[in-house]
Each structure stands twice: as C-alpha cells, then as structure tokens.
Amino acid sequence: MPPLFFKEGIILIRKESSGTHKLIVDRGENKFNPQLVTDLASALRIVEDAPHPKSLVIVGRGKFFSSGLDLDWMLSDPTGAGAMIDSVRHLLARVLVLDCRTVAAINGHAFGAGLFLALACDARVMRTKRGYVNFPELNFERRLARGSAELAKAKLDAKTLREGAWWKWFGSTDAVEAGLVDAECHIECLEGTAEEMADAGLAGSFGTERFDASSFKQMKLDLYRDAYRSLAPVSVDAKLVAAQE
C-alpha cells in the first residue's frame, strides 16, 4: 500500500491489520526547522483525522532520532526563529494529547527538541549500544523554555530533572533507570518493539467495553494540563478550556 504521506524523507505508513501508523523521519540529523515542522505537522494531521483503531510510532533513521533545533537555520534567519520555535511547541502539544497511543522509537541521539518530541509520546523505547538522550540547553547558555520545562516535569521525576539540567548524557540503560524511556532493545528489534507497544494501546487492547477517543484525549489533557497549556497556541487552549467548563 502506498504511503499516506511522503516528502523528502518524511514517510507515514499505516499497518492495515492493526491501524498502527509509523512516521519515519529520515533527514540526517532531523533538525527542527520550518520545513521539517511543516511536514511533520502535515503527517500528524493525517493521523489525527484517521479513524480508530489507530496508534502512532515515530522513528528516525541512522545516527539521530533528532538533534534538536536547527541552530544554523535560526542564525541565518533570526527574525523568523521565534515563530519557528512556536511551531515546534505547537507540534509537541498535538502529539502530547493525540487521541491514541503514541510511541517514540529512539534509534539514535535525541537532543533538545528531539528529546521533547519523544517525551510528548506516551511511551519510549531506545536502541542499545549507540545514542544518547540529553538536555543541551546549558551547553548553549540557554534556559529551558516554559513549555519544555512543563513537559519534562509532567513526564520525569525530580532526580532525573536535576540530572538532566546538569547536562547528563543518558545512554539507553541509564535512560531506562531514570524513566526517560520505558525500554531498551537492539536496533534490529527497535521498530518491532515500538509497534508492539503501540498495538498494546489500541482501542481493542484496553479490555474496556467501549472506547471513546474524545474521552481518551481529555484524560491526557487532564493529566498534562500545565504542559499542554504551555505548549499549545493560546487560541487552541482557550477553546479546550471553554469546552471543559
């Protein structure tokens, strides 16, 4: 079956037997710049609009899951950097509250915004023997943006937050112990393991008599309210808050 989305190394495919979508990101270091964010957002919209049962696996290729923000692009266009960073935040907000199970298959290094994309997912599995996850802001004399900080607080414990703030590099075993990822495995098993984790979150796997996608999304909003409100556009957050009242 042809891809649901394909553009310059961004590929979205769907496993017909289960409804699991796989979003493959294959642009070298997968740095976040306007083109990458636009294409990821377009692929994500297809998943958002897809019927249930469904789930989503996000995976990179090669040495990097993502090395984070494209600093070279930001230096080349300082006036556009703020809007680009906002677009990354908004993308993370959409992943965070997607109405299905989301899994990050961390195939290599995940730094900065790349790590936060993984944290926005419901579950994470990381390859062994190669690759680190890391908060690089201190090395660049930067602070964590509020949305990133709230997302980290929503997903990580206090000890891991302290170690992350001190610029610790987490290999797969350390990342599992710290709760940054849920599992580790050899690269040959990475995507299969991620798909199994995604399949376990399909509507038919919950053991409930009924599954309501809007209620599932609402539970995520309730759990990650501070992170979501710090990441999402103000207009979108206002609509959701109004809907809850």
PDB file of C-alpha atoms in Angstrom:
ATOM      1  CA  MET A   1       0.000   0.000   0.000  1.00  0.00           C
ATOM      2  CA  PRO A   2       1.417   3.474  -0.862  1.00  0.00           C
ATOM      3  CA  PRO A   3       2.473   5.829   1.945  1.00  0.00           C
ATOM      4  CA  LEU A   4      -0.164   8.111   3.396  1.00  0.00           C
ATOM      5  CA  PHE A   5       2.416  10.910   3.301  1.00  0.00           C
ATOM      6  CA  PHE A   6       5.798  11.139   1.612  1.00  0.00           C
ATOM      7  CA  LYS A   7       8.019  14.169   1.283  1.00  0.00           C
ATOM      8  CA  GLU A   8      11.817  14.295   1.280  1.00  0.00           C
ATOM      9  CA  GLY A   9      12.453  11.615   3.884  1.00  0.00           C
ATOM     10  CA  ILE A  10       9.246  12.083   5.882  1.00  0.00           C
ATOM     11  CA  ILE A  11       7.148   8.972   5.361  1.00  0.00           C
ATOM     12  CA  LEU A  12       3.871   7.991   7.003  1.00  0.00           C
ATOM     13  CA  ILE A  13       2.624   4.447   6.524  1.00  0.00           C
ATOM     14  CA  ARG A  14      -0.262   2.548   8.062  1.00  0.00           C
ATOM     15  CA  LYS A  15      -0.361  -1.102   9.080  1.00  0.00           C
ATOM     16  CA  GLU A  16      -3.742  -2.186   7.777  1.00  0.00           C
ATOM     17  CA  SER A  17      -4.054  -5.191  10.086  1.00  0.00           C
ATOM     18  CA  SER A  18      -3.923  -3.054  13.248  1.00  0.00           C
ATOM     19  CA  GLY A  19      -4.239   0.613  12.351  1.00  0.00           C
ATOM     20  CA  THR A  20      -0.761   1.393  13.667  1.00  0.00           C
ATOM     21  CA  HIS A  21       0.796   4.333  11.822  1.00  0.00           C
ATOM     22  CA  LYS A  22       4.558   4.648  11.501  1.00  0.00           C
ATOM     23  CA  LEU A  23       6.047   8.103  10.960  1.00  0.00           C
ATOM     24  CA  ILE A  24       9.590   7.758   9.628  1.00  0.00           C
ATOM     25  CA  VAL A  25      11.819  10.835   9.871  1.00  0.00           C
ATOM     26  CA  ASP A  26      14.888  10.481   7.662  1.00  0.00           C
ATOM     27  CA  ARG A  27      16.583  13.826   7.116  1.00  0.00           C
ATOM     28  CA  GLY A  28      20.056  13.307   8.518  1.00  0.00           C
ATOM     29  CA  GLU A  29      20.134  14.805  11.989  1.00  0.00           C
ATOM     30  CA  ASN A  30      16.403  15.559  11.727  1.00  0.00           C
ATOM     31  CA  LYS A  31      16.907  19.121  12.904  1.00  0.00           C
ATOM     32  CA  PHE A  32      13.783  21.151  13.582  1.00  0.00           C
ATOM     33  CA  ASN A  33      13.467  23.917  11.003  1.00  0.00           C
ATOM     34  CA  PRO A  34      10.362  25.317   9.278  1.00  0.00           C
ATOM     35  CA  GLN A  35      10.292  22.686   6.545  1.00  0.00           C
ATOM     36  CA  LEU A  36      10.628  19.736   8.933  1.00  0.00           C
ATOM     37  CA  VAL A  37       7.959  21.113  11.276  1.00  0.00           C
ATOM     38  CA  THR A  38       5.580  21.792   8.383  1.00  0.00           C
ATOM     39  CA  ASP A  39       5.976  18.288   7.003  1.00  0.00           C
ATOM     40  CA  LEU A  40       5.679  16.600  10.412  1.00  0.00           C
ATOM     41  CA  ALA A  41       2.561  18.662  11.114  1.00  0.00           C
ATOM     42  CA  SER A  42       1.020  17.587   7.792  1.00  0.00           C
ATOM     43  CA  ALA A  43       1.720  13.915   8.511  1.00  0.00           C
ATOM     44  CA  LEU A  44       0.368  14.272  12.038  1.00  0.00           C
ATOM     45  CA  ARG A  45      -2.858  15.762  10.713  1.00  0.00           C
ATOM     46  CA  ILE A  46      -3.455  12.572   8.735  1.00  0.00           C
ATOM     47  CA  VAL A  47      -3.106  10.524  11.924  1.00  0.00           C
ATOM     48  CA  GLU A  48      -5.355  12.905  13.855  1.00  0.00           C
ATOM     49  CA  ASP A  49      -8.058  12.537  11.220  1.00  0.00           C
ATOM     50  CA  ALA A  50      -7.725   8.750  10.877  1.00  0.00           C
ATOM     51  CA  PRO A  51     -10.459   6.551  12.344  1.00  0.00           C
ATOM     52  CA  HIS A  52      -9.910   4.195  15.238  1.00  0.00           C
ATOM     53  CA  PRO A  53      -8.416   1.735  15.887  1.00  0.00           C
ATOM     54  CA  LYS A  54      -5.138   3.553  15.433  1.00  0.00           C
ATOM     55  CA  SER A  55      -1.814   4.277  17.104  1.00  0.00           C
ATOM     56  CA  LEU A  56       1.380   6.096  16.144  1.00  0.00           C
ATOM     57  CA  VAL A  57       5.074   5.168  16.166  1.00  0.00           C
ATOM     58  CA  ILE A  58       7.639   7.902  15.450  1.00  0.00           C
ATOM     59  CA  VAL A  59      11.120   6.721  14.430  1.00  0.00           C
ATOM     60  CA  GLY A  60      14.227   8.239  12.886  1.00  0.00           C
ATOM     61  CA  ARG A  61      16.883   6.701  10.702  1.00  0.00           C
ATOM     62  CA  GLY A  62      20.640   6.432  11.077  1.00  0.00           C
ATOM     63  CA  LYS A  63      22.529   8.023  13.960  1.00  0.00           C
ATOM     64  CA  PHE A  64      19.841  10.504  15.018  1.00  0.00           C
ATOM     65  CA  PHE A  65      16.286  10.445  16.258  1.00  0.00           C
ATOM     66  CA  SER A  66      16.672  14.223  16.232  1.00  0.00           C
ATOM     67  CA  SER A  67      19.490  16.564  17.218  1.00  0.00           C
ATOM     68  CA  GLY A  68      17.002  19.278  18.171  1.00  0.00           C
ATOM     69  CA  LEU A  69      16.542  22.792  16.847  1.00  0.00           C
ATOM     70  CA  ASP A  70      18.317  23.746  13.627  1.00  0.00           C
ATOM     71  CA  LEU A  71      20.635  26.375  15.106  1.00  0.00           C
ATOM     72  CA  ASP A  72      22.245  27.121  11.745  1.00  0.00           C
ATOM     73  CA  TRP A  73      18.838  27.990  10.306  1.00  0.00           C
ATOM     74  CA  MET A  74      17.994  30.101  13.344  1.00  0.00           C
ATOM     75  CA  LEU A  75      21.238  32.077  12.976  1.00  0.00           C
ATOM     76  CA  SER A  76      20.568  32.573   9.273  1.00  0.00           C
ATOM     77  CA  ASP A  77      17.083  33.971   9.930  1.00  0.00           C
ATOM     78  CA  PRO A  78      16.976  35.459  13.447  1.00  0.00           C
ATOM     79  CA  THR A  79      13.708  37.299  12.784  1.00  0.00           C
ATOM     80  CA  GLY A  80      11.956  34.010  11.990  1.00  0.00           C
ATOM     81  CA  ALA A  81      13.443  31.998  14.844  1.00  0.00           C
ATOM     82  CA  GLY A  82      10.716  32.874  17.338  1.00  0.00           C
ATOM     83  CA  ALA A  83       7.903  31.787  15.049  1.00  0.00           C
ATOM     84  CA  MET A  84       9.734  28.570  14.223  1.00  0.00           C
ATOM     85  CA  ILE A  85      10.196  27.725  17.912  1.00  0.00           C
ATOM     86  CA  ASP A  86       6.497  28.415  18.477  1.00  0.00           C
ATOM     87  CA  SER A  87       5.648  25.969  15.683  1.00  0.00           C
ATOM     88  CA  VAL A  88       7.744  23.284  17.390  1.00  0.00           C
ATOM     89  CA  ARG A  89       5.890  23.874  20.658  1.00  0.00           C
ATOM     90  CA  HIS A  90       2.552  23.596  18.922  1.00  0.00           C
ATOM     91  CA  LEU A  91       3.611  20.333  17.254  1.00  0.00           C
ATOM     92  CA  LEU A  92       4.620  18.897  20.640  1.00  0.00           C
ATOM     93  CA  ALA A  93       1.241  19.906  22.079  1.00  0.00           C
ATOM     94  CA  ARG A  94      -0.573  17.989  19.349  1.00  0.00           C
ATOM     95  CA  VAL A  95       1.500  14.862  19.915  1.00  0.00           C
ATOM     96  CA  LEU A  96       1.063  15.127  23.690  1.00  0.00           C
ATOM     97  CA  VAL A  97      -2.731  14.891  23.540  1.00  0.00           C
ATOM     98  CA  LEU A  98      -3.223  12.807  20.403  1.00  0.00           C
ATOM     99  CA  ASP A  99      -6.294  10.610  20.883  1.00  0.00           C
ATOM    100  CA  CYS A 100      -4.394   7.329  20.515  1.00  0.00           C
ATOM    101  CA  ARG A 101      -1.294   5.594  21.864  1.00  0.00           C
ATOM    102  CA  THR A 102       1.958   7.224  20.704  1.00  0.00           C
ATOM    103  CA  VAL A 103       5.400   5.607  20.900  1.00  0.00           C
ATOM    104  CA  ALA A 104       8.827   7.084  20.169  1.00  0.00           C
ATOM    105  CA  ALA A 105      11.333   4.565  18.763  1.00  0.00           C
ATOM    106  CA  ILE A 106      14.604   6.307  19.596  1.00  0.00           C
ATOM    107  CA  ASN A 107      17.029   4.981  17.008  1.00  0.00           C
ATOM    108  CA  GLY A 108      19.949   7.248  17.934  1.00  0.00           C
ATOM    109  CA  HIS A 109      20.752  10.558  19.567  1.00  0.00           C
ATOM    110  CA  ALA A 110      17.800  12.617  20.830  1.00  0.00           C
ATOM    111  CA  PHE A 111      18.814  16.082  21.982  1.00  0.00           C
ATOM    112  CA  GLY A 112      16.786  19.114  22.992  1.00  0.00           C
ATOM    113  CA  ALA A 113      13.616  19.371  20.934  1.00  0.00           C
ATOM    114  CA  GLY A 114      14.240  15.837  19.690  1.00  0.00           C
ATOM    115  CA  LEU A 115      14.101  14.542  23.252  1.00  0.00           C
ATOM    116  CA  PHE A 116      10.979  16.609  23.928  1.00  0.00           C
ATOM    117  CA  LEU A 117       9.283  15.078  20.885  1.00  0.00           C
ATOM    118  CA  ALA A 118       9.973  11.673  22.435  1.00  0.00           C
ATOM    119  CA  LEU A 119       8.710  12.852  25.841  1.00  0.00           C
ATOM    120  CA  ALA A 120       5.499  14.087  24.243  1.00  0.00           C
ATOM    121  CA  CYS A 121       4.772  10.496  23.242  1.00  0.00           C
ATOM    122  CA  ASP A 122       3.052   8.104  25.636  1.00  0.00           C
ATOM    123  CA  ALA A 123       5.914   5.604  25.611  1.00  0.00           C
ATOM    124  CA  ARG A 124       9.538   5.415  24.505  1.00  0.00           C
ATOM    125  CA  VAL A 125      11.884   2.608  23.523  1.00  0.00           C
ATOM    126  CA  MET A 126      15.572   3.256  22.838  1.00  0.00           C
ATOM    127  CA  ARG A 127      18.180   1.282  20.958  1.00  0.00           C
ATOM    128  CA  THR A 128      21.135  -0.111  22.905  1.00  0.00           C
ATOM    129  CA  LYS A 129      24.863   0.476  22.335  1.00  0.00           C
ATOM    130  CA  ARG A 130      24.527   3.686  20.342  1.00  0.00           C
ATOM    131  CA  GLY A 131      22.913   7.022  21.007  1.00  0.00           C
ATOM    132  CA  TYR A 132      22.268   9.341  23.935  1.00  0.00           C
ATOM    133  CA  VAL A 133      19.409  11.496  25.154  1.00  0.00           C
ATOM    134  CA  ASN A 134      20.324  14.854  26.587  1.00  0.00           C
ATOM    135  CA  PHE A 135      19.124  18.353  27.522  1.00  0.00           C
ATOM    136  CA  PRO A 136      21.770  20.527  25.787  1.00  0.00           C
ATOM    137  CA  GLU A 137      20.491  23.957  26.824  1.00  0.00           C
ATOM    138  CA  LEU A 138      23.154  24.536  29.497  1.00  0.00           C
ATOM    139  CA  ASN A 139      25.922  23.941  26.967  1.00  0.00           C
ATOM    140  CA  PHE A 140      24.460  26.697  24.779  1.00  0.00           C
ATOM    141  CA  GLU A 141      23.938  29.090  27.690  1.00  0.00           C
ATOM    142  CA  ARG A 142      20.178  28.803  27.293  1.00  0.00           C
ATOM    143  CA  ARG A 143      17.349  28.168  29.727  1.00  0.00           C
ATOM    144  CA  LEU A 144      14.565  25.674  29.234  1.00  0.00           C
ATOM    145  CA  ALA A 145      11.528  27.267  27.655  1.00  0.00           C
ATOM    146  CA  ARG A 146       8.437  27.095  29.850  1.00  0.00           C
ATOM    147  CA  GLY A 147       6.693  24.565  27.624  1.00  0.00           C
ATOM    148  CA  SER A 148       9.731  22.291  27.607  1.00  0.00           C
ATOM    149  CA  ALA A 149      10.126  22.582  31.371  1.00  0.00           C
ATOM    150  CA  GLU A 150       6.452  21.766  31.995  1.00  0.00           C
ATOM    151  CA  LEU A 151       6.615  18.798  29.635  1.00  0.00           C
ATOM    152  CA  ALA A 152       9.704  17.484  31.401  1.00  0.00           C
ATOM    153  CA  LYS A 153       8.027  17.912  34.812  1.00  0.00           C
ATOM    154  CA  ALA A 154       4.948  16.058  33.568  1.00  0.00           C
ATOM    155  CA  LYS A 155       6.950  13.056  32.396  1.00  0.00           C
ATOM    156  CA  LEU A 156      10.038  12.818  34.644  1.00  0.00           C
ATOM    157  CA  ASP A 157      10.821  12.557  38.347  1.00  0.00           C
ATOM    158  CA  ALA A 158      12.775  15.121  40.363  1.00  0.00           C
ATOM    159  CA  LYS A 159      16.091  13.234  40.313  1.00  0.00           C
ATOM    160  CA  THR A 160      16.037  12.878  36.544  1.00  0.00           C
ATOM    161  CA  LEU A 161      15.130  16.540  36.153  1.00  0.00           C
ATOM    162  CA  ARG A 162      18.138  17.549  38.249  1.00  0.00           C
ATOM    163  CA  GLU A 163      20.495  15.277  36.330  1.00  0.00           C
ATOM    164  CA  GLY A 164      19.049  16.459  33.026  1.00  0.00           C
ATOM    165  CA  ALA A 165      19.511  20.094  33.998  1.00  0.00           C
ATOM    166  CA  TRP A 166      23.152  19.322  34.764  1.00  0.00           C
ATOM    167  CA  TRP A 167      23.600  18.206  31.141  1.00  0.00           C
ATOM    168  CA  LYS A 168      23.966  14.490  31.837  1.00  0.00           C
ATOM    169  CA  TRP A 169      24.167  12.231  28.791  1.00  0.00           C
ATOM    170  CA  PHE A 170      21.885   9.219  29.183  1.00  0.00           C
ATOM    171  CA  GLY A 171      22.659   6.016  27.293  1.00  0.00           C
ATOM    172  CA  SER A 172      19.826   3.536  26.897  1.00  0.00           C
ATOM    173  CA  THR A 173      20.384   1.695  30.191  1.00  0.00           C
ATOM    174  CA  ASP A 174      20.708   4.918  32.184  1.00  0.00           C
ATOM    175  CA  ALA A 175      17.672   6.297  30.373  1.00  0.00           C
ATOM    176  CA  VAL A 176      15.563   3.295  31.397  1.00  0.00           C
ATOM    177  CA  GLU A 177      16.707   3.587  35.015  1.00  0.00           C
ATOM    178  CA  ALA A 178      15.926   7.314  35.008  1.00  0.00           C
ATOM    179  CA  GLY A 179      12.472   6.823  33.497  1.00  0.00           C
ATOM    180  CA  LEU A 180      13.337   8.791  30.374  1.00  0.00           C
ATOM    181  CA  VAL A 181      12.451   5.736  28.307  1.00  0.00           C
ATOM    182  CA  ASP A 182      10.379   2.677  29.098  1.00  0.00           C
ATOM    183  CA  ALA A 183      12.501   0.016  27.431  1.00  0.00           C
ATOM    184  CA  GLU A 184      15.709  -0.628  25.516  1.00  0.00           C
ATOM    185  CA  CYS A 185      16.460  -3.140  22.792  1.00  0.00           C
ATOM    186  CA  HIS A 186      18.838  -3.922  19.948  1.00  0.00           C
ATOM    187  CA  ILE A 187      18.387  -1.790  16.851  1.00  0.00           C
ATOM    188  CA  GLU A 188      17.143  -4.791  14.872  1.00  0.00           C
ATOM    189  CA  CYS A 189      14.221  -5.136  17.300  1.00  0.00           C
ATOM    190  CA  LEU A 190      13.544  -1.426  17.790  1.00  0.00           C
ATOM    191  CA  GLU A 191      10.693  -0.821  15.389  1.00  0.00           C
ATOM    192  CA  GLY A 192       9.062  -4.161  16.118  1.00  0.00           C
ATOM    193  CA  THR A 193       9.169  -3.468  19.851  1.00  0.00           C
ATOM    194  CA  ALA A 194       7.749   0.021  19.308  1.00  0.00           C
ATOM    195  CA  GLU A 195       4.920  -1.382  17.212  1.00  0.00           C
ATOM    196  CA  GLU A 196       4.121  -3.950  19.915  1.00  0.00           C
ATOM    197  CA  MET A 197       3.965  -1.138  22.475  1.00  0.00           C
ATOM    198  CA  ALA A 198       1.698   0.815  20.138  1.00  0.00           C
ATOM    199  CA  ASP A 199      -0.520  -2.186  19.437  1.00  0.00           C
ATOM    200  CA  ALA A 200      -0.938  -2.681  23.187  1.00  0.00           C
ATOM    201  CA  GLY A 201      -2.604   0.723  23.279  1.00  0.00           C
ATOM    202  CA  LEU A 202      -5.107   0.101  20.508  1.00  0.00           C
ATOM    203  CA  ALA A 203      -8.737   0.539  21.462  1.00  0.00           C
ATOM    204  CA  GLY A 204      -9.395  -3.198  21.383  1.00  0.00           C
ATOM    205  CA  SER A 205      -6.478  -3.907  23.734  1.00  0.00           C
ATOM    206  CA  PHE A 206      -7.745  -1.903  26.714  1.00  0.00           C
ATOM    207  CA  GLY A 207     -10.198  -4.552  27.841  1.00  0.00           C
ATOM    208  CA  THR A 208     -12.970  -1.973  28.103  1.00  0.00           C
ATOM    209  CA  GLU A 209     -16.438  -2.498  26.724  1.00  0.00           C
ATOM    210  CA  ARG A 210     -16.389   0.862  24.987  1.00  0.00           C
ATOM    211  CA  PHE A 211     -13.616   3.192  23.878  1.00  0.00           C
ATOM    212  CA  ASP A 212     -14.264   6.867  23.346  1.00  0.00           C
ATOM    213  CA  ALA A 213     -11.418   8.699  21.623  1.00  0.00           C
ATOM    214  CA  SER A 214     -12.514  12.125  22.860  1.00  0.00           C
ATOM    215  CA  SER A 215     -12.520  10.877  26.468  1.00  0.00           C
ATOM    216  CA  PHE A 216      -9.033   9.407  25.970  1.00  0.00           C
ATOM    217  CA  LYS A 217      -7.772  12.753  24.683  1.00  0.00           C
ATOM    218  CA  GLN A 218      -9.491  14.531  27.555  1.00  0.00           C
ATOM    219  CA  MET A 219      -7.708  12.276  30.050  1.00  0.00           C
ATOM    220  CA  LYS A 220      -4.398  13.294  28.502  1.00  0.00           C
ATOM    221  CA  LEU A 221      -5.395  16.945  28.761  1.00  0.00           C
ATOM    222  CA  ASP A 222      -6.276  16.475  32.427  1.00  0.00           C
ATOM    223  CA  LEU A 223      -3.001  14.673  33.160  1.00  0.00           C
ATOM    224  CA  TYR A 224      -0.762  17.048  31.234  1.00  0.00           C
ATOM    225  CA  ARG A 225      -2.730  20.269  31.581  1.00  0.00           C
ATOM    226  CA  ASP A 226       0.179  22.558  32.563  1.00  0.00           C
ATOM    227  CA  ALA A 227       2.446  21.162  29.858  1.00  0.00           C
ATOM    228  CA  TYR A 228      -0.239  21.393  27.205  1.00  0.00           C
ATOM    229  CA  ARG A 229      -1.234  24.943  28.108  1.00  0.00           C
ATOM    230  CA  SER A 230       2.412  25.999  27.936  1.00  0.00           C
ATOM    231  CA  LEU A 231       2.900  24.400  24.519  1.00  0.00           C
ATOM    232  CA  ALA A 232      -0.358  24.933  22.654  1.00  0.00           C
ATOM    233  CA  PRO A 233      -1.373  28.113  20.816  1.00  0.00           C
ATOM    234  CA  VAL A 234      -3.421  30.383  23.073  1.00  0.00           C
ATOM    235  CA  SER A 235      -6.447  30.193  20.772  1.00  0.00           C
ATOM    236  CA  VAL A 236      -6.498  26.387  20.835  1.00  0.00           C
ATOM    237  CA  ASP A 237      -6.030  26.230  24.608  1.00  0.00           C
ATOM    238  CA  ALA A 238      -8.872  28.710  25.150  1.00  0.00           C
ATOM    239  CA  LYS A 239     -11.262  26.566  23.123  1.00  0.00           C
ATOM    240  CA  LEU A 240     -10.368  23.455  25.092  1.00  0.00           C
ATOM    241  CA  VAL A 241     -10.718  25.216  28.423  1.00  0.00           C
ATOM    242  CA  ALA A 242     -14.116  26.543  27.375  1.00  0.00           C
ATOM    243  CA  ALA A 243     -15.214  23.065  26.323  1.00  0.00           C
ATOM    244  CA  GLN A 244     -14.333  21.721  29.773  1.00  0.00           C
ATOM    245  CA  GLU A 245     -16.350  24.311  31.669  1.00  0.00           C
TER     246      GLU A 245
END
